[in-house]
């Protein structure tokens, strides 16, 4: 079994709001999904977060979003796909400057919030994400869920999708995330999160909120990344429990690129 990436959303503040120090969480993960300014983040936060990540050897990923600071990127915005492509490129470019100043670079891309969820079915926005990645750097991996519109378009365009599981979020029977307003949306118990993570790593499955066993790994492949959200209560403790469980199960962790051969490209 090759390495899994353990990623988290960071830099999600603005001005005086938001966490001042995410070091405890960054100490547990191998990849940082850095907010690029459209749902959260400002130049000071982007630079500080990139420096904190590279100092720990944590990979930097561009977490791109709808232009929605007021809604934290968790509201669907029916932006024209061509405009969305430009907005995503703008965000990637902004983060790249600070990543390079810190001695790193943008190593992967992941959509945030409503854009991530919408791209599972919204063909126009799924295509916009893939087009933006291809234009920016077609070699960059794209974290997303298998058997979704964005996964299928990535495969068709020659962009490399990395299959992602969420250790702190509930799943539907279709293998998608339960809305945050619904019962069972969040997992906050470290022992439960650790058990889920090991199951995801070993079998590519999860138990949905209805009790069904659901495959979330790609057909013919394995999961390449696991995510814990930084705003989930006790996120650092969850990440530490997951990392310990993976180590006990013989599952190594590493940057997203280390998981390349885990990816099945069939939708």
PDB file of N, CA and C in Angstrom, residues 80-171:
ATOM      1  N   UNK A  80     -21.147  32.206 -14.630  1.00  0.00           N
ATOM      2  CA  UNK A  80     -20.884  31.598 -15.943  1.00  0.00           C
ATOM      3  C   UNK A  80     -19.580  30.812 -15.916  1.00  0.00           C
ATOM      4  N   UNK A  81     -19.544  29.626 -16.508  1.00  0.00           N
ATOM      5  CA  UNK A  81     -18.332  28.799 -16.454  1.00  0.00           C
ATOM      6  C   UNK A  81     -17.070  29.514 -16.930  1.00  0.00           C
ATOM      7  N   UNK A  82     -17.172  30.323 -17.978  1.00  0.00           N
ATOM      8  CA  UNK A  82     -15.979  31.010 -18.476  1.00  0.00           C
ATOM      9  C   UNK A  82     -15.428  31.977 -17.427  1.00  0.00           C
ATOM     10  N   UNK A  83     -16.322  32.654 -16.714  1.00  0.00           N
ATOM     11  CA  UNK A  83     -15.892  33.544 -15.638  1.00  0.00           C
ATOM     12  C   UNK A  83     -15.308  32.742 -14.480  1.00  0.00           C
ATOM     13  N   UNK A  84     -15.922  31.602 -14.184  1.00  0.00           N
ATOM     14  CA  UNK A  84     -15.423  30.762 -13.102  1.00  0.00           C
ATOM     15  C   UNK A  84     -14.003  30.288 -13.392  1.00  0.00           C
ATOM     16  N   UNK A  85     -13.714  29.925 -14.619  1.00  0.00           N
ATOM     17  CA  UNK A  85     -12.355  29.525 -14.979  1.00  0.00           C
ATOM     18  C   UNK A  85     -11.366  30.631 -14.609  1.00  0.00           C
ATOM     19  N   UNK A  86     -11.680  31.865 -14.985  1.00  0.00           N
ATOM     20  CA  UNK A  86     -10.775  32.976 -14.691  1.00  0.00           C
ATOM     21  C   UNK A  86     -10.648  33.228 -13.194  1.00  0.00           C
ATOM     22  N   UNK A  87     -11.745  33.084 -12.466  1.00  0.00           N
ATOM     23  CA  UNK A  87     -11.692  33.286 -11.021  1.00  0.00           C
ATOM     24  C   UNK A  87     -10.828  32.217 -10.339  1.00  0.00           C
ATOM     25  N   UNK A  88     -10.894  31.003 -10.832  1.00  0.00           N
ATOM     26  CA  UNK A  88     -10.070  29.934 -10.266  1.00  0.00           C
ATOM     27  C   UNK A  88      -8.594  30.158 -10.585  1.00  0.00           C
ATOM     28  N   UNK A  89      -8.298  30.564 -11.814  1.00  0.00           N
ATOM     29  CA  UNK A  89      -6.917  30.865 -12.182  1.00  0.00           C
ATOM     30  C   UNK A  89      -6.353  31.998 -11.335  1.00  0.00           C
ATOM     31  N   UNK A  90      -7.174  32.985 -11.087  1.00  0.00           N
ATOM     32  CA  UNK A  90      -6.776  34.133 -10.259  1.00  0.00           C
ATOM     33  C   UNK A  90      -6.367  33.670  -8.863  1.00  0.00           C
ATOM     34  N   UNK A  91      -7.149  32.776  -8.286  1.00  0.00           N
ATOM     35  CA  UNK A  91      -6.865  32.276  -6.945  1.00  0.00           C
ATOM     36  C   UNK A  91      -5.588  31.436  -6.915  1.00  0.00           C
ATOM     37  N   UNK A  92      -5.416  30.572  -7.895  1.00  0.00           N
ATOM     38  CA  UNK A  92      -4.208  29.748  -7.948  1.00  0.00           C
ATOM     39  C   UNK A  92      -2.962  30.612  -8.066  1.00  0.00           C
ATOM     40  N   UNK A  93      -3.046  31.629  -8.918  1.00  0.00           N
ATOM     41  CA  UNK A  93      -1.896  32.509  -9.106  1.00  0.00           C
ATOM     42  C   UNK A  93      -1.532  33.273  -7.853  1.00  0.00           C
ATOM     43  N   UNK A  94      -2.547  33.729  -7.121  1.00  0.00           N
ATOM     44  CA  UNK A  94      -2.288  34.464  -5.878  1.00  0.00           C
ATOM     45  C   UNK A  94      -1.558  33.586  -4.874  1.00  0.00           C
ATOM     46  N   UNK A  95      -2.012  32.343  -4.724  1.00  0.00           N
ATOM     47  CA  UNK A  95      -1.370  31.448  -3.763  1.00  0.00           C
ATOM     48  C   UNK A  95       0.040  31.076  -4.203  1.00  0.00           C
ATOM     49  N   UNK A  96       0.240  30.902  -5.510  1.00  0.00           N
ATOM     50  CA  UNK A  96       1.555  30.488  -6.010  1.00  0.00           C
ATOM     51  C   UNK A  96       2.650  31.465  -5.605  1.00  0.00           C
ATOM     52  N   UNK A  97       2.348  32.761  -5.639  1.00  0.00           N
ATOM     53  CA  UNK A  97       3.345  33.760  -5.262  1.00  0.00           C
ATOM     54  C   UNK A  97       3.842  33.523  -3.841  1.00  0.00           C
ATOM     55  N   UNK A  98       2.913  33.327  -2.923  1.00  0.00           N
ATOM     56  CA  UNK A  98       3.299  33.164  -1.525  1.00  0.00           C
ATOM     57  C   UNK A  98       3.902  31.794  -1.256  1.00  0.00           C
ATOM     58  N   UNK A  99       3.453  30.793  -1.998  1.00  0.00           N
ATOM     59  CA  UNK A  99       4.063  29.470  -1.859  1.00  0.00           C
ATOM     60  C   UNK A  99       5.526  29.514  -2.268  1.00  0.00           C
ATOM     61  N   UNK A 100       5.834  30.196  -3.354  1.00  0.00           N
ATOM     62  CA  UNK A 100       7.223  30.264  -3.820  1.00  0.00           C
ATOM     63  C   UNK A 100       8.087  31.112  -2.891  1.00  0.00           C
ATOM     64  N   UNK A 101       7.520  32.190  -2.364  1.00  0.00           N
ATOM     65  CA  UNK A 101       8.274  32.992  -1.407  1.00  0.00           C
ATOM     66  C   UNK A 101       8.646  32.181  -0.174  1.00  0.00           C
ATOM     67  N   UNK A 102       7.799  31.218   0.166  1.00  0.00           N
ATOM     68  CA  UNK A 102       8.057  30.375   1.332  1.00  0.00           C
ATOM     69  C   UNK A 102       8.968  29.202   1.001  1.00  0.00           C
ATOM     70  N   UNK A 103       9.372  29.086  -0.262  1.00  0.00           N
ATOM     71  CA  UNK A 103      10.251  27.995  -0.664  1.00  0.00           C
ATOM     72  C   UNK A 103       9.523  26.772  -1.169  1.00  0.00           C
ATOM     73  N   UNK A 104       8.229  26.910  -1.434  1.00  0.00           N
ATOM     74  CA  UNK A 104       7.450  25.790  -1.955  1.00  0.00           C
ATOM     75  C   UNK A 104       6.798  26.137  -3.281  1.00  0.00           C
ATOM     76  N   UNK A 105       5.694  25.477  -3.546  1.00  0.00           N
ATOM     77  CA  UNK A 105       4.907  25.762  -4.741  1.00  0.00           C
ATOM     78  C   UNK A 105       3.534  25.139  -4.557  1.00  0.00           C
ATOM     79  N   UNK A 106       2.595  25.552  -5.372  1.00  0.00           N
ATOM     80  CA  UNK A 106       1.277  24.914  -5.368  1.00  0.00           C
ATOM     81  C   UNK A 106       1.423  23.521  -5.966  1.00  0.00           C
ATOM     82  N   UNK A 107       1.067  22.496  -5.171  1.00  0.00           N
ATOM     83  CA  UNK A 107       1.292  21.123  -5.601  1.00  0.00           C
ATOM     84  C   UNK A 107       0.055  20.369  -6.009  1.00  0.00           C
ATOM     85  N   UNK A 108      -1.112  20.920  -5.752  1.00  0.00           N
ATOM     86  CA  UNK A 108      -2.366  20.275  -6.146  1.00  0.00           C
ATOM     87  C   UNK A 108      -3.485  21.296  -6.019  1.00  0.00           C
ATOM     88  N   UNK A 109      -4.670  20.926  -6.483  1.00  0.00           N
ATOM     89  CA  UNK A 109      -5.831  21.815  -6.447  1.00  0.00           C
ATOM     90  C   UNK A 109      -7.006  21.057  -5.848  1.00  0.00           C
ATOM     91  N   UNK A 110      -7.812  21.771  -5.085  1.00  0.00           N
ATOM     92  CA  UNK A 110      -9.031  21.205  -4.523  1.00  0.00           C
ATOM     93  C   UNK A 110     -10.076  22.304  -4.419  1.00  0.00           C
ATOM     94  N   UNK A 111     -11.286  22.023  -4.837  1.00  0.00           N
ATOM     95  CA  UNK A 111     -12.367  22.991  -4.689  1.00  0.00           C
ATOM     96  C   UNK A 111     -12.846  23.002  -3.245  1.00  0.00           C
ATOM     97  N   UNK A 112     -13.431  24.113  -2.855  1.00  0.00           N
ATOM     98  CA  UNK A 112     -13.929  24.283  -1.489  1.00  0.00           C
ATOM     99  C   UNK A 112     -15.455  24.321  -1.466  1.00  0.00           C
ATOM    100  N   UNK A 113     -16.010  23.781  -0.390  1.00  0.00           N
ATOM    101  CA  UNK A 113     -17.400  24.021  -0.038  1.00  0.00           C
ATOM    102  C   UNK A 113     -18.412  23.754  -1.128  1.00  0.00           C
ATOM    103  N   UNK A 114     -19.211  24.778  -1.416  1.00  0.00           N
ATOM    104  CA  UNK A 114     -20.299  24.627  -2.373  1.00  0.00           C
ATOM    105  C   UNK A 114     -19.783  24.284  -3.766  1.00  0.00           C
ATOM    106  N   UNK A 115     -18.636  24.798  -4.128  1.00  0.00           N
ATOM    107  CA  UNK A 115     -18.088  24.484  -5.449  1.00  0.00           C
ATOM    108  C   UNK A 115     -17.700  23.018  -5.533  1.00  0.00           C
ATOM    109  N   UNK A 116     -17.093  22.485  -4.480  1.00  0.00           N
ATOM    110  CA  UNK A 116     -16.736  21.061  -4.447  1.00  0.00           C
ATOM    111  C   UNK A 116     -17.980  20.201  -4.612  1.00  0.00           C
ATOM    112  N   UNK A 117     -19.019  20.532  -3.841  1.00  0.00           N
ATOM    113  CA  UNK A 117     -20.237  19.728  -3.887  1.00  0.00           C
ATOM    114  C   UNK A 117     -20.984  19.902  -5.203  1.00  0.00           C
ATOM    115  N   UNK A 118     -21.046  21.125  -5.707  1.00  0.00           N
ATOM    116  CA  UNK A 118     -21.757  21.362  -6.959  1.00  0.00           C
ATOM    117  C   UNK A 118     -21.092  20.644  -8.121  1.00  0.00           C
ATOM    118  N   UNK A 119     -19.759  20.591  -8.107  1.00  0.00           N
ATOM    119  CA  UNK A 119     -19.025  19.979  -9.218  1.00  0.00           C
ATOM    120  C   UNK A 119     -19.250  18.481  -9.332  1.00  0.00           C
ATOM    121  N   UNK A 120     -19.876  17.885  -8.322  1.00  0.00           N
ATOM    122  CA  UNK A 120     -20.217  16.471  -8.421  1.00  0.00           C
ATOM    123  C   UNK A 120     -21.267  16.234  -9.498  1.00  0.00           C
ATOM    124  N   UNK A 121     -22.135  17.234  -9.721  1.00  0.00           N
ATOM    125  CA  UNK A 121     -23.229  17.051 -10.681  1.00  0.00           C
ATOM    126  C   UNK A 121     -23.339  18.177 -11.706  1.00  0.00           C
ATOM    127  N   UNK A 122     -22.872  19.365 -11.354  1.00  0.00           N
ATOM    128  CA  UNK A 122     -23.008  20.522 -12.250  1.00  0.00           C
ATOM    129  C   UNK A 122     -21.923  20.435 -13.322  1.00  0.00           C
ATOM    130  N   UNK A 123     -22.321  20.057 -14.529  1.00  0.00           N
ATOM    131  CA  UNK A 123     -21.329  19.786 -15.570  1.00  0.00           C
ATOM    132  C   UNK A 123     -20.543  21.032 -15.970  1.00  0.00           C
ATOM    133  N   UNK A 124     -21.210  22.190 -15.976  1.00  0.00           N
ATOM    134  CA  UNK A 124     -20.520  23.415 -16.369  1.00  0.00           C
ATOM    135  C   UNK A 124     -19.443  23.808 -15.388  1.00  0.00           C
ATOM    136  N   UNK A 125     -19.738  23.726 -14.102  1.00  0.00           N
ATOM    137  CA  UNK A 125     -18.755  24.113 -13.098  1.00  0.00           C
ATOM    138  C   UNK A 125     -17.687  23.041 -12.921  1.00  0.00           C
ATOM    139  N   UNK A 126     -18.063  21.789 -13.122  1.00  0.00           N
ATOM    140  CA  UNK A 126     -17.062  20.725 -13.115  1.00  0.00           C
ATOM    141  C   UNK A 126     -16.054  20.945 -14.237  1.00  0.00           C
ATOM    142  N   UNK A 127     -16.562  21.254 -15.419  1.00  0.00           N
ATOM    143  CA  UNK A 127     -15.683  21.496 -16.565  1.00  0.00           C
ATOM    144  C   UNK A 127     -14.801  22.722 -16.335  1.00  0.00           C
ATOM    145  N   UNK A 128     -15.330  23.738 -15.644  1.00  0.00           N
ATOM    146  CA  UNK A 128     -14.550  24.945 -15.378  1.00  0.00           C
ATOM    147  C   UNK A 128     -13.377  24.641 -14.458  1.00  0.00           C
ATOM    148  N   UNK A 129     -13.590  23.826 -13.447  1.00  0.00           N
ATOM    149  CA  UNK A 129     -12.500  23.454 -12.542  1.00  0.00           C
ATOM    150  C   UNK A 129     -11.403  22.735 -13.322  1.00  0.00           C
ATOM    151  N   UNK A 130     -11.803  21.777 -14.127  1.00  0.00           N
ATOM    152  CA  UNK A 130     -10.817  20.997 -14.887  1.00  0.00           C
ATOM    153  C   UNK A 130     -10.082  21.879 -15.886  1.00  0.00           C
ATOM    154  N   UNK A 131     -10.804  22.758 -16.557  1.00  0.00           N
ATOM    155  CA  UNK A 131     -10.155  23.650 -17.522  1.00  0.00           C
ATOM    156  C   UNK A 131      -9.147  24.566 -16.835  1.00  0.00           C
ATOM    157  N   UNK A 132      -9.502  25.075 -15.660  1.00  0.00           N
ATOM    158  CA  UNK A 132      -8.588  25.960 -14.938  1.00  0.00           C
ATOM    159  C   UNK A 132      -7.310  25.220 -14.541  1.00  0.00           C
ATOM    160  N   UNK A 133      -7.450  23.995 -14.051  1.00  0.00           N
ATOM    161  CA  UNK A 133      -6.262  23.213 -13.678  1.00  0.00           C
ATOM    162  C   UNK A 133      -5.410  22.942 -14.910  1.00  0.00           C
ATOM    163  N   UNK A 134      -6.041  22.554 -16.003  1.00  0.00           N
ATOM    164  CA  UNK A 134      -5.298  22.246 -17.223  1.00  0.00           C
ATOM    165  C   UNK A 134      -4.557  23.475 -17.748  1.00  0.00           C
ATOM    166  N   UNK A 135      -5.186  24.643 -17.669  1.00  0.00           N
ATOM    167  CA  UNK A 135      -4.543  25.861 -18.145  1.00  0.00           C
ATOM    168  C   UNK A 135      -3.404  26.283 -17.230  1.00  0.00           C
ATOM    169  N   UNK A 136      -3.594  26.108 -15.932  1.00  0.00           N
ATOM    170  CA  UNK A 136      -2.580  26.543 -14.976  1.00  0.00           C
ATOM    171  C   UNK A 136      -1.371  25.619 -14.995  1.00  0.00           C
ATOM    172  N   UNK A 137      -1.626  24.339 -14.838  1.00  0.00           N
ATOM    173  CA  UNK A 137      -0.568  23.331 -14.867  1.00  0.00           C
ATOM    174  C   UNK A 137      -1.238  21.971 -14.955  1.00  0.00           C
ATOM    175  N   UNK A 138      -1.292  21.413 -16.143  1.00  0.00           N
ATOM    176  CA  UNK A 138      -1.993  20.156 -16.360  1.00  0.00           C
ATOM    177  C   UNK A 138      -1.419  18.981 -15.609  1.00  0.00           C
ATOM    178  N   UNK A 139      -0.224  19.137 -15.026  1.00  0.00           N
ATOM    179  CA  UNK A 139       0.383  18.046 -14.261  1.00  0.00           C
ATOM    180  C   UNK A 139      -0.077  18.041 -12.803  1.00  0.00           C
ATOM    181  N   UNK A 140      -0.757  19.111 -12.378  1.00  0.00           N
ATOM    182  CA  UNK A 140      -1.192  19.174 -10.985  1.00  0.00           C
ATOM    183  C   UNK A 140      -2.333  18.191 -10.740  1.00  0.00           C
ATOM    184  N   UNK A 141      -2.287  17.431  -9.640  1.00  0.00           N
ATOM    185  CA  UNK A 141      -3.417  16.579  -9.295  1.00  0.00           C
ATOM    186  C   UNK A 141      -4.603  17.407  -8.817  1.00  0.00           C
ATOM    187  N   UNK A 142      -5.785  16.862  -9.003  1.00  0.00           N
ATOM    188  CA  UNK A 142      -7.033  17.487  -8.570  1.00  0.00           C
ATOM    189  C   UNK A 142      -7.724  16.562  -7.586  1.00  0.00           C
ATOM    190  N   UNK A 143      -7.867  17.004  -6.332  1.00  0.00           N
ATOM    191  CA  UNK A 143      -8.562  16.203  -5.336  1.00  0.00           C
ATOM    192  C   UNK A 143     -10.066  16.320  -5.549  1.00  0.00           C
ATOM    193  N   UNK A 144     -10.739  15.177  -5.675  1.00  0.00           N
ATOM    194  CA  UNK A 144     -12.184  15.168  -5.885  1.00  0.00           C
ATOM    195  C   UNK A 144     -12.722  13.771  -5.590  1.00  0.00           C
ATOM    196  N   UNK A 145     -14.008  13.573  -5.806  1.00  0.00           N
ATOM    197  CA  UNK A 145     -14.641  12.292  -5.527  1.00  0.00           C
ATOM    198  C   UNK A 145     -14.876  11.519  -6.819  1.00  0.00           C
ATOM    199  N   UNK A 146     -14.654  10.214  -6.794  1.00  0.00           N
ATOM    200  CA  UNK A 146     -14.899   9.393  -7.992  1.00  0.00           C
ATOM    201  C   UNK A 146     -16.378   9.370  -8.376  1.00  0.00           C
ATOM    202  N   UNK A 147     -16.609   9.003  -9.644  1.00  0.00           N
ATOM    203  CA  UNK A 147     -17.960   8.854 -10.176  1.00  0.00           C
ATOM    204  C   UNK A 147     -18.770  10.146 -10.061  1.00  0.00           C
ATOM    205  N   UNK A 148     -18.089  11.252 -10.215  1.00  0.00           N
ATOM    206  CA  UNK A 148     -18.737  12.564 -10.234  1.00  0.00           C
ATOM    207  C   UNK A 148     -18.433  13.240 -11.562  1.00  0.00           C
ATOM    208  N   UNK A 149     -19.149  14.337 -11.822  1.00  0.00           N
ATOM    209  CA  UNK A 149     -18.936  15.062 -13.074  1.00  0.00           C
ATOM    210  C   UNK A 149     -17.509  15.587 -13.175  1.00  0.00           C
ATOM    211  N   UNK A 150     -16.965  16.110 -12.081  1.00  0.00           N
ATOM    212  CA  UNK A 150     -15.618  16.670 -12.145  1.00  0.00           C
ATOM    213  C   UNK A 150     -14.579  15.570 -12.337  1.00  0.00           C
ATOM    214  N   UNK A 151     -14.781  14.410 -11.728  1.00  0.00           N
ATOM    215  CA  UNK A 151     -13.857  13.291 -11.922  1.00  0.00           C
ATOM    216  C   UNK A 151     -13.856  12.853 -13.381  1.00  0.00           C
ATOM    217  N   UNK A 152     -15.027  12.684 -13.946  1.00  0.00           N
ATOM    218  CA  UNK A 152     -15.134  12.221 -15.332  1.00  0.00           C
ATOM    219  C   UNK A 152     -14.501  13.202 -16.304  1.00  0.00           C
ATOM    220  N   UNK A 153     -14.686  14.489 -16.056  1.00  0.00           N
ATOM    221  CA  UNK A 153     -14.107  15.489 -16.955  1.00  0.00           C
ATOM    222  C   UNK A 153     -12.602  15.582 -16.795  1.00  0.00           C
ATOM    223  N   UNK A 154     -12.123  15.378 -15.583  1.00  0.00           N
ATOM    224  CA  UNK A 154     -10.671  15.357 -15.378  1.00  0.00           C
ATOM    225  C   UNK A 154     -10.040  14.214 -16.163  1.00  0.00           C
ATOM    226  N   UNK A 155     -10.628  13.043 -16.076  1.00  0.00           N
ATOM    227  CA  UNK A 155     -10.102  11.886 -16.800  1.00  0.00           C
ATOM    228  C   UNK A 155     -10.104  12.159 -18.304  1.00  0.00           C
ATOM    229  N   UNK A 156     -11.208  12.706 -18.804  1.00  0.00           N
ATOM    230  CA  UNK A 156     -11.323  12.969 -20.238  1.00  0.00           C
ATOM    231  C   UNK A 156     -10.316  14.008 -20.712  1.00  0.00           C
ATOM    232  N   UNK A 157      -9.971  14.965 -19.832  1.00  0.00           N
ATOM    233  CA  UNK A 157      -9.070  16.047 -20.219  1.00  0.00           C
ATOM    234  C   UNK A 157      -7.607  15.716 -19.967  1.00  0.00           C
ATOM    235  N   UNK A 158      -7.319  14.571 -19.371  1.00  0.00           N
ATOM    236  CA  UNK A 158      -5.944  14.217 -19.067  1.00  0.00           C
ATOM    237  C   UNK A 158      -5.419  14.851 -17.804  1.00  0.00           C
ATOM    238  N   UNK A 159      -6.326  15.409 -16.985  1.00  0.00           N
ATOM    239  CA  UNK A 159      -5.943  15.930 -15.670  1.00  0.00           C
ATOM    240  C   UNK A 159      -6.040  14.784 -14.676  1.00  0.00           C
ATOM    241  N   UNK A 160      -5.076  14.676 -13.762  1.00  0.00           N
ATOM    242  CA  UNK A 160      -5.011  13.528 -12.863  1.00  0.00           C
ATOM    243  C   UNK A 160      -5.863  13.742 -11.616  1.00  0.00           C
ATOM    244  N   UNK A 161      -6.988  13.014 -11.478  1.00  0.00           N
ATOM    245  CA  UNK A 161      -7.794  13.140 -10.267  1.00  0.00           C
ATOM    246  C   UNK A 161      -7.261  12.245  -9.157  1.00  0.00           C
ATOM    247  N   UNK A 162      -7.277  12.753  -7.947  1.00  0.00           N
ATOM    248  CA  UNK A 162      -6.943  11.960  -6.770  1.00  0.00           C
ATOM    249  C   UNK A 162      -8.214  11.763  -5.963  1.00  0.00           C
ATOM    250  N   UNK A 163      -8.546  10.514  -5.680  1.00  0.00           N
ATOM    251  CA  UNK A 163      -9.790  10.196  -4.975  1.00  0.00           C
ATOM    252  C   UNK A 163      -9.649  10.521  -3.493  1.00  0.00           C
ATOM    253  N   UNK A 164     -10.646  11.232  -2.973  1.00  0.00           N
ATOM    254  CA  UNK A 164     -10.570  11.752  -1.612  1.00  0.00           C
ATOM    255  C   UNK A 164     -11.719  11.235  -0.761  1.00  0.00           C
ATOM    256  N   UNK A 165     -11.406  10.914   0.494  1.00  0.00           N
ATOM    257  CA  UNK A 165     -12.412  10.569   1.473  1.00  0.00           C
ATOM    258  C   UNK A 165     -12.397  11.580   2.610  1.00  0.00           C
ATOM    259  N   UNK A 166     -13.538  11.724   3.287  1.00  0.00           N
ATOM    260  CA  UNK A 166     -13.680  12.694   4.372  1.00  0.00           C
ATOM    261  C   UNK A 166     -13.924  11.960   5.673  1.00  0.00           C
ATOM    262  N   UNK A 167     -12.986  12.094   6.590  1.00  0.00           N
ATOM    263  CA  UNK A 167     -13.103  11.340   7.834  1.00  0.00           C
ATOM    264  C   UNK A 167     -14.066  11.989   8.817  1.00  0.00           C
ATOM    265  N   UNK A 168     -14.356  13.276   8.638  1.00  0.00           N
ATOM    266  CA  UNK A 168     -15.184  13.994   9.614  1.00  0.00           C
ATOM    267  C   UNK A 168     -16.557  14.386   9.067  1.00  0.00           C
ATOM    268  N   UNK A 169     -16.946  13.795   7.930  1.00  0.00           N
ATOM    269  CA  UNK A 169     -18.223  14.143   7.332  1.00  0.00           C
ATOM    270  C   UNK A 169     -19.050  12.896   7.062  1.00  0.00           C
ATOM    271  N   UNK A 170     -20.375  13.026   7.241  1.00  0.00           N
ATOM    272  CA  UNK A 170     -21.280  11.938   6.932  1.00  0.00           C
ATOM    273  C   UNK A 170     -21.486  11.792   5.438  1.00  0.00           C
ATOM    274  N   UNK A 171     -21.808  10.557   5.019  1.00  0.00           N
ATOM    275  CA  UNK A 171     -22.004  10.246   3.599  1.00  0.00           C
ATOM    276  C   UNK A 171     -23.432   9.803   3.323  1.00  0.00           C
TER     277      UNK A 171
END
